[in-house]
Short mmCIF file of C-alpha atoms in Angstrom, two decimals:
data_model
loop_
_atom_site.label_atom_id
_atom_site.label_comp_id
_atom_site.label_asym_id
_atom_site.label_seq_id
_atom_site.Cartn_x
_atom_site.Cartn_y
_atom_site.Cartn_z
CA UNK A 1 -7.31 -21.91 8.74
CA UNK A 2 -6.71 -18.02 10.30
CA UNK A 3 -6.47 -17.44 13.12
CA UNK A 4 -9.41 -16.75 15.39
CA UNK A 5 -7.21 -14.32 18.22
CA UNK A 6 -5.65 -10.44 16.31
CA UNK A 7 -2.36 -10.82 15.51
CA UNK A 8 -0.42 -9.03 17.57
CA UNK A 9 1.00 -5.76 16.01
CA UNK A 10 4.27 -5.91 14.17
CA UNK A 11 6.09 -2.92 14.23
CA UNK A 12 9.62 -2.89 11.15
CA UNK A 13 12.41 -1.77 13.59
CA UNK A 14 15.97 -3.48 13.77
CA UNK A 15 16.75 -4.99 17.89
CA UNK A 16 18.77 -1.70 19.03
CA UNK A 17 20.31 1.36 18.72
CA UNK A 18 23.74 1.19 17.44
CA UNK A 19 26.04 1.27 20.19
CA UNK A 20 28.67 4.64 19.18
CA UNK A 21 28.88 8.04 19.66
CA UNK A 22 26.39 10.40 17.62
CA UNK A 23 25.02 8.08 15.18
CA UNK A 24 23.77 9.67 12.03
CA UNK A 25 19.72 9.73 12.62
CA UNK A 26 20.61 11.14 15.49
CA UNK A 27 23.05 13.65 14.53
CA UNK A 28 22.93 17.38 13.65
CA UNK A 29 26.50 17.02 12.65
CA UNK A 30 25.73 17.77 8.22
CA UNK A 31 28.41 15.47 7.23
CA UNK A 32 26.78 12.98 9.47
CA UNK A 33 23.63 13.47 9.30
CA UNK A 34 20.73 10.50 8.26
CA UNK A 35 20.75 12.11 4.44
CA UNK A 36 24.54 11.89 4.25
CA UNK A 37 23.97 7.95 5.39
CA UNK A 38 23.66 5.04 3.82
CA UNK A 39 19.56 6.22 2.35
CA UNK A 40 17.79 2.37 2.89
CA UNK A 41 18.72 3.17 6.25
CA UNK A 42 15.89 4.50 7.95
CA UNK A 43 13.18 3.75 10.62
CA UNK A 44 15.52 4.09 13.85
CA UNK A 45 14.88 6.66 15.41
CA UNK A 46 13.68 5.81 18.79
CA UNK A 47 11.90 8.41 20.67
CA UNK A 48 13.12 6.57 24.51
CA UNK A 49 11.66 9.03 27.67
CA UNK A 50 14.27 11.86 28.11
CA UNK A 51 14.19 13.22 24.96
CA UNK A 52 12.90 16.02 23.61
CA UNK A 53 10.56 15.18 21.14
CA UNK A 54 10.74 18.45 19.07
CA UNK A 55 14.91 18.03 18.69
CA UNK A 56 14.19 16.50 15.51
CA UNK A 57 11.29 16.62 12.70
CA UNK A 58 10.50 12.20 12.99
CA UNK A 59 11.01 9.79 14.79
CA UNK A 60 9.68 5.49 14.51
CA UNK A 61 7.34 3.42 15.29
CA UNK A 62 6.41 5.87 17.92
CA UNK A 63 2.16 4.87 18.69
CA UNK A 64 -0.14 8.34 19.99
CA UNK A 65 -0.68 8.27 23.35
CA UNK A 66 -4.08 8.65 25.98
CA UNK A 67 -4.88 11.86 25.05
CA UNK A 68 -4.10 12.21 20.84
CA UNK A 69 -6.92 9.10 20.63
CA UNK A 70 -9.23 11.12 22.40
CA UNK A 71 -8.47 13.68 20.26
CA UNK A 72 -8.15 11.26 16.13
CA UNK A 73 -11.68 10.19 17.74
CA UNK A 74 -13.66 13.32 18.04
CA UNK A 75 -11.95 13.94 15.14
CA UNK A 76 -13.91 11.27 12.78
CA UNK A 77 -16.54 11.72 14.38
CA UNK A 78 -17.53 15.50 13.33
CA UNK A 79 -16.58 13.61 10.32
CA UNK A 80 -19.01 10.79 10.47
CA UNK A 81 -21.57 13.96 11.03
CA UNK A 82 -20.51 15.98 8.59
CA UNK A 83 -20.47 13.25 5.48
CA UNK A 84 -20.78 13.39 1.25
CA UNK A 85 -24.16 13.36 0.05
CA UNK A 86 -25.79 10.84 -1.79
CA UNK A 87 -25.71 13.13 -4.92
CA UNK A 88 -21.42 12.74 -4.84
CA UNK A 89 -21.32 9.13 -2.85
CA UNK A 90 -22.24 7.88 -6.75
CA UNK A 91 -21.43 9.91 -8.22
CA UNK A 92 -17.62 9.06 -7.32
CA UNK A 93 -18.05 4.91 -6.49
CA UNK A 94 -19.34 5.42 -10.31
CA UNK A 95 -16.44 5.86 -12.17
CA UNK A 96 -13.78 6.29 -10.41
CA UNK A 97 -11.23 6.04 -12.98
CA UNK A 98 -12.15 9.08 -13.97
CA UNK A 99 -11.37 11.15 -11.28
CA UNK A 100 -7.42 8.56 -10.49
CA UNK A 101 -7.25 10.04 -14.59
CA UNK A 102 -7.70 14.00 -13.49
CA UNK A 103 -4.76 13.17 -11.41
CA UNK A 104 -2.74 11.84 -13.59
CA UNK A 105 -2.93 14.62 -16.17
CA UNK A 106 -2.49 17.58 -13.39
CA UNK A 107 0.80 15.16 -11.93
CA UNK A 108 2.86 14.26 -14.27
CA UNK A 109 6.17 11.70 -13.05
CA UNK A 110 7.44 14.03 -12.31
CA UNK A 111 5.31 15.69 -9.16
CA UNK A 112 6.46 11.35 -7.27
CA UNK A 113 9.28 10.87 -5.37
CA UNK A 114 11.22 6.95 -7.29
CA UNK A 115 10.29 4.38 -4.03
CA UNK A 116 13.57 3.14 -3.51
CA UNK A 117 13.89 1.42 -0.61
CA UNK A 118 11.17 -1.66 -2.04
CA UNK A 119 14.02 -4.14 -2.27
CA UNK A 120 15.07 -3.27 1.33
CA UNK A 121 11.58 -3.85 2.57
CA UNK A 122 10.64 -7.06 -0.13
CA UNK A 123 13.76 -9.54 -0.28
CA UNK A 124 12.09 -11.10 -3.12
CA UNK A 125 12.45 -8.21 -5.72
CA UNK A 126 15.46 -8.18 -5.16
CA UNK A 127 15.64 -12.50 -5.53
CA UNK A 128 13.58 -11.75 -9.36
CA UNK A 129 16.04 -9.07 -9.91
CA UNK A 130 19.42 -10.69 -9.11
CA UNK A 131 21.25 -13.11 -12.25
CA UNK A 132 20.57 -15.58 -13.44
CA UNK A 133 17.13 -16.46 -11.63
CA UNK A 134 15.58 -17.28 -14.55
CA UNK A 135 12.12 -16.14 -15.84
CA UNK A 136 10.39 -13.84 -13.81
CA UNK A 137 7.01 -11.45 -14.07
CA UNK A 138 6.09 -9.53 -11.40
CA UNK A 139 2.74 -7.43 -11.57
CA UNK A 140 2.38 -3.85 -10.70
CA UNK A 141 -0.99 -3.49 -9.73
CA UNK A 142 -1.17 0.53 -9.72
CA UNK A 143 1.04 1.67 -11.68
CA UNK A 144 -0.29 5.15 -11.53
CA UNK A 145 3.31 6.82 -13.59
CA UNK A 146 5.57 4.25 -13.34
CA UNK A 147 8.25 5.75 -9.50
CA UNK A 148 8.60 2.18 -8.77
CA UNK A 149 8.27 -0.12 -11.62
CA UNK A 150 11.02 2.49 -12.92
CA UNK A 151 13.96 1.82 -10.61
CA UNK A 152 13.07 -2.12 -9.85
CA UNK A 153 13.92 -2.62 -13.79
CA UNK A 154 17.48 -0.44 -13.55
CA UNK A 155 18.68 -2.21 -11.13
CA UNK A 156 17.30 -4.89 -12.61
CA UNK A 157 20.49 -7.95 -13.32
CA UNK A 158 18.44 -10.32 -14.56
CA UNK A 159 17.81 -10.51 -18.52
CA UNK A 160 14.27 -12.84 -17.86
CA UNK A 161 12.47 -10.98 -15.77
CA UNK A 162 9.07 -8.96 -17.06
CA UNK A 163 7.85 -6.40 -15.52
CA UNK A 164 3.47 -5.81 -16.45
CA UNK A 165 2.78 -2.51 -14.97
CA UNK A 166 -0.94 -2.13 -14.96
CA UNK A 167 -3.24 1.16 -13.91
CA UNK A 168 -7.02 1.34 -14.52
CA UNK A 169 -6.19 5.06 -14.92
CA UNK A 170 -4.99 5.52 -19.31
CA UNK A 171 -3.45 8.52 -18.35
CA UNK A 172 -1.47 6.79 -15.90
CA UNK A 173 -0.41 4.53 -18.22
CA UNK A 174 -0.31 7.16 -20.94
CA UNK A 175 3.62 8.32 -19.34
CA UNK A 176 4.65 5.08 -19.01
CA UNK A 177 4.60 3.87 -21.99
CA UNK A 178 6.02 7.53 -22.88
CA UNK A 179 8.15 7.28 -20.27
CA UNK A 180 12.20 7.59 -21.76
CA UNK A 181 12.78 4.73 -19.75
CA UNK A 182 10.09 2.15 -20.90
CA UNK A 183 11.58 -0.90 -22.87
CA UNK A 184 8.52 -2.91 -24.06
CA UNK A 185 11.47 -5.64 -24.00
CA UNK A 186 11.37 -5.43 -20.52
CA UNK A 187 8.29 -3.92 -19.07
CA UNK A 188 4.29 -4.06 -20.86
CA UNK A 189 1.48 -1.38 -19.41
CA UNK A 190 -1.68 -2.40 -18.86
CA UNK A 191 -4.90 -0.74 -18.20
CA UNK A 192 -6.42 -2.84 -15.58
CA UNK A 193 -8.80 -3.21 -13.05
CA UNK A 194 -8.50 -5.05 -9.80
CA UNK A 195 -11.30 -5.51 -9.54
CA UNK A 196 -12.76 -6.72 -12.64
CA UNK A 197 -13.51 -9.52 -13.67
CA UNK A 198 -10.63 -9.82 -16.33
CA UNK A 199 -6.98 -11.18 -16.21
CA UNK A 200 -4.83 -8.10 -17.34
CA UNK A 201 -3.97 -8.27 -21.15
CA UNK A 202 -1.00 -10.75 -21.44
CA UNK A 203 -1.47 -12.63 -18.28
CA UNK A 204 -2.48 -15.50 -17.53
CA UNK A 205 -3.95 -17.57 -14.44
CA UNK A 206 -1.22 -18.99 -13.01
CA UNK A 207 2.04 -17.04 -14.56
CA UNK A 208 3.14 -13.81 -11.76
CA UNK A 209 5.70 -14.15 -9.73
CA UNK A 210 5.05 -11.99 -7.80
CA UNK A 211 2.89 -8.96 -7.25
CA UNK A 212 3.32 -5.29 -6.16
CA UNK A 213 0.96 -3.64 -5.18
CA UNK A 214 1.46 -0.13 -2.61
CA UNK A 215 -0.98 1.98 -2.29
CA UNK A 216 -4.10 0.88 -4.09
CA UNK A 217 -6.48 -1.04 -1.94
CA UNK A 218 -7.06 2.32 -0.15
CA UNK A 219 -8.86 3.37 -3.53
CA UNK A 220 -11.24 -0.04 -4.11
CA UNK A 221 -14.51 0.04 -2.45
CA UNK A 222 -14.89 -2.63 0.08
CA UNK A 223 -17.58 -4.34 -1.97
CA UNK A 224 -14.56 -4.82 -4.16
CA UNK A 225 -11.64 -6.22 -1.78
CA UNK A 226 -13.40 -10.04 -2.75
CA UNK A 227 -12.94 -9.84 -6.16
CA UNK A 228 -10.00 -8.15 -6.56
CA UNK A 229 -8.47 -10.69 -3.99
CA UNK A 230 -9.94 -13.28 -6.38
CA UNK A 231 -8.38 -11.64 -9.46
CA UNK A 232 -4.49 -12.08 -7.47
CA UNK A 233 -4.50 -15.47 -6.65
CA UNK A 234 -5.70 -16.53 -9.53
CA UNK A 235 -3.42 -14.94 -11.46
CA UNK A 236 0.04 -15.89 -9.19
CA UNK A 237 1.72 -19.09 -9.16
CA UNK A 238 1.36 -21.78 -6.38
CA UNK A 239 4.16 -20.12 -3.87
CA UNK A 240 3.89 -16.38 -5.06
CA UNK A 241 3.53 -13.42 -3.71
CA UNK A 242 1.83 -10.01 -3.16
CA UNK A 243 3.95 -7.30 -1.81
CA UNK A 244 1.93 -5.17 -0.20
CA UNK A 245 2.11 -1.36 1.62
CA UNK A 246 -1.67 0.68 2.07
CA UNK A 247 -2.32 3.50 5.00
CA UNK A 248 -3.32 1.81 8.24
CA UNK A 249 -6.58 3.28 11.20
CA UNK A 250 -5.79 6.48 12.78
CA UNK A 251 -2.90 7.81 9.69
CA UNK A 252 -2.64 11.68 9.22
CA UNK A 253 -5.17 11.85 6.58
CA UNK A 254 -7.01 10.00 8.20
CA UNK A 255 -7.11 12.21 10.78
CA UNK A 256 -7.30 15.35 9.33
CA UNK A 257 -9.68 14.33 6.10
CA UNK A 258 -12.73 17.35 6.35
CA UNK A 259 -16.36 18.18 6.57
CA UNK A 260 -17.91 16.20 3.09
CA UNK A 261 -16.07 13.46 2.75
CA UNK A 262 -15.95 10.44 4.98
CA UNK A 263 -18.62 8.27 2.52
CA UNK A 264 -18.46 5.31 4.99
CA UNK A 265 -16.12 4.13 8.35
CA UNK A 266 -13.07 4.29 7.33
CA UNK A 267 -13.77 5.48 3.58
CA UNK A 268 -12.95 8.36 2.37
CA UNK A 269 -13.39 11.22 -0.82
CA UNK A 270 -10.21 13.67 -1.13
CA UNK A 271 -9.92 17.05 -2.64
CA UNK A 272 -9.28 15.81 -5.57
CA UNK A 273 -12.20 13.08 -5.74
CA UNK A 274 -10.34 9.45 -4.80
CA UNK A 275 -11.44 7.54 -2.90
CA UNK A 276 -8.70 6.95 0.14
CA UNK A 277 -9.92 3.61 3.05
CA UNK A 278 -7.40 3.52 5.78
CA UNK A 279 -6.66 -0.44 7.23
CA UNK A 280 -6.52 -1.77 10.49
CA UNK A 281 -3.96 -4.95 10.69
CA UNK A 282 -6.19 -7.61 11.94
CA UNK A 283 -9.37 -6.46 9.09
CA UNK A 284 -6.10 -6.83 6.51
CA UNK A 285 -5.66 -10.25 8.40
CA UNK A 286 -9.07 -11.43 7.80
CA UNK A 287 -9.47 -9.63 4.18
CA UNK A 288 -5.66 -11.68 3.00
CA UNK A 289 -6.30 -14.62 4.69
CA UNK A 290 -9.92 -15.14 3.17
CA UNK A 291 -11.30 -14.92 6.45
CA UNK A 292 -13.72 -12.20 6.30
CA UNK A 293 -15.10 -13.76 2.90
CA UNK A 294 -15.38 -16.89 4.12
CA UNK A 295 -17.56 -15.18 7.63
CA UNK A 296 -20.76 -13.70 6.62
CA UNK A 297 -18.90 -10.55 7.65
CA UNK A 298 -18.59 -9.03 3.27
CA UNK A 299 -20.75 -7.84 0.95
CA UNK A 300 -19.64 -7.90 -2.52
CA UNK A 301 -19.88 -5.47 -4.68
CA UNK A 302 -23.35 -5.23 -6.85
CA UNK A 303 -23.13 -6.59 -10.94
CA UNK A 304 -20.36 -9.85 -9.05
CA UNK A 305 -21.99 -12.62 -9.97
CA UNK A 306 -20.28 -15.49 -8.34
CA UNK A 307 -20.65 -18.35 -11.54
CA UNK A 308 -17.25 -16.12 -12.98
CA UNK A 309 -15.77 -16.72 -9.54
CA UNK A 310 -15.41 -20.10 -10.38
CA UNK A 311 -12.48 -22.12 -10.03
CA UNK A 312 -11.03 -18.70 -8.95
CA UNK A 313 -12.62 -17.45 -4.68
CA UNK A 314 -13.75 -21.49 -5.11
CA UNK A 315 -15.17 -20.68 -0.21
CA UNK A 316 -16.43 -24.46 -0.34
CA UNK A 317 -12.57 -24.69 0.15
CA UNK A 318 -10.79 -23.01 3.72
CA UNK A 319 -8.79 -20.59 4.04
CA UNK A 320 -6.41 -18.89 3.56
CA UNK A 321 -6.63 -17.46 0.22
CA UNK A 322 -2.74 -16.55 1.38
CA UNK A 323 -0.49 -17.63 4.11
CA UNK A 324 0.04 -14.03 5.47
CA UNK A 325 3.79 -14.87 6.22
CA UNK A 326 3.71 -10.73 7.27
CA UNK A 327 1.67 -8.02 8.62
CA UNK A 328 3.07 -5.23 10.05
CA UNK A 329 2.76 -1.67 11.90
CA UNK A 330 4.78 0.72 10.30
CA UNK A 331 4.77 4.34 12.54
CA UNK A 332 5.95 7.45 12.69
CA UNK A 333 5.96 11.22 14.11
CA UNK A 334 6.18 13.87 11.94
CA UNK A 335 7.19 17.20 13.41
CA UNK A 336 6.31 20.53 13.10
CA UNK A 337 9.15 21.66 15.35
CA UNK A 338 8.08 25.81 14.24
CA UNK A 339 4.86 25.65 15.34
CA UNK A 340 5.63 22.92 17.96
CA UNK A 341 3.18 20.45 16.57
CA UNK A 342 3.05 16.36 16.26
CA UNK A 343 1.81 15.15 13.49
CA UNK A 344 1.45 10.73 12.95
CA UNK A 345 1.96 8.96 10.29
CA UNK A 346 0.45 5.32 9.71
CA UNK A 347 1.13 3.08 6.76
CA UNK A 348 0.13 -0.88 6.69
CA UNK A 349 2.72 -3.09 5.70
CA UNK A 350 2.70 -7.42 4.55
CA UNK A 351 3.78 -10.53 2.52
CA UNK A 352 1.09 -12.27 1.19
CA UNK A 353 1.74 -16.37 -0.18
CA UNK A 354 -0.38 -18.40 -3.05
CA UNK A 355 -0.29 -21.63 -0.46
CA UNK A 356 1.78 -24.57 -2.78
CA UNK A 357 -0.43 -27.71 -3.46
CA UNK A 358 -0.84 -30.19 -0.09
CA UNK A 359 2.48 -32.43 -0.62
CA UNK A 360 4.64 -29.84 -3.53
CA UNK A 361 8.02 -28.98 -2.26
#
């Protein structure tokens, strides 16, 4: 069963700061600063009591002060007081793919940066791309314009790796298929809604080794969470892993939301019509362990059919649906030195494993 006590906040940080004179993350020397060091060496600039926070543009693992938290809550209370109209709420929730199609029509693949940091954060991605690691299937949910799957394939040494890139935006899938990097022998791109009742084209239950889900779960309405988790559980092999990263509660993007964007608690509409939810660590623990769905605290989306979920998410079985092997908070303090402003970013990152059958080695 999932733990009854809230998880202790875990941060992604090394055990200490390297004992060297002017390390790259504290250097202003263009020949030796963080931009010139290994691009995967990040997350090590700690804000110490004696530091001037306005010396650098960013600091890692900084929690908001009590004063900042009061300010955050005041801003969110103002958002609640000026919610999305009932008409717009229905409009944005009825056809969410319409707004993502518009998003990708306006923002081509050149708009996005490649996510080169993924193998450091999720070691399983390195494992499945190693030479002679055998037949592996990687499913990316919410593949967008391909800025995650293509960097993975560029570094891939496993001839037996197959990548399935899925997104519920037709325009996003078109961008992937039109890319010069697209090779059908290595990657298949398909339109698929992770919260639908169907599995992705070409994939069967128990056929996937790794699911990559980066800034995707937040685009779902809360009433769709159960079906999405159910689908991923069904797709993964026993022992398979979900690599997860998404927005955290109190992130700058939430605090800055304007009037007319609040739809439900922690759930908003952006200016471009796309939806976004901001998670807490405890909430994600409950979702991915299955505790939320077995506790009577969850209401499923209208139109979902419990009989169609039989064999996918059998709620007679004890939790967890997934073993939450890692779930932490990644915080960053961004600094506008010109305006003397502090801006707090907060992301959630986790690894969720589908349990192996009892007695299976």
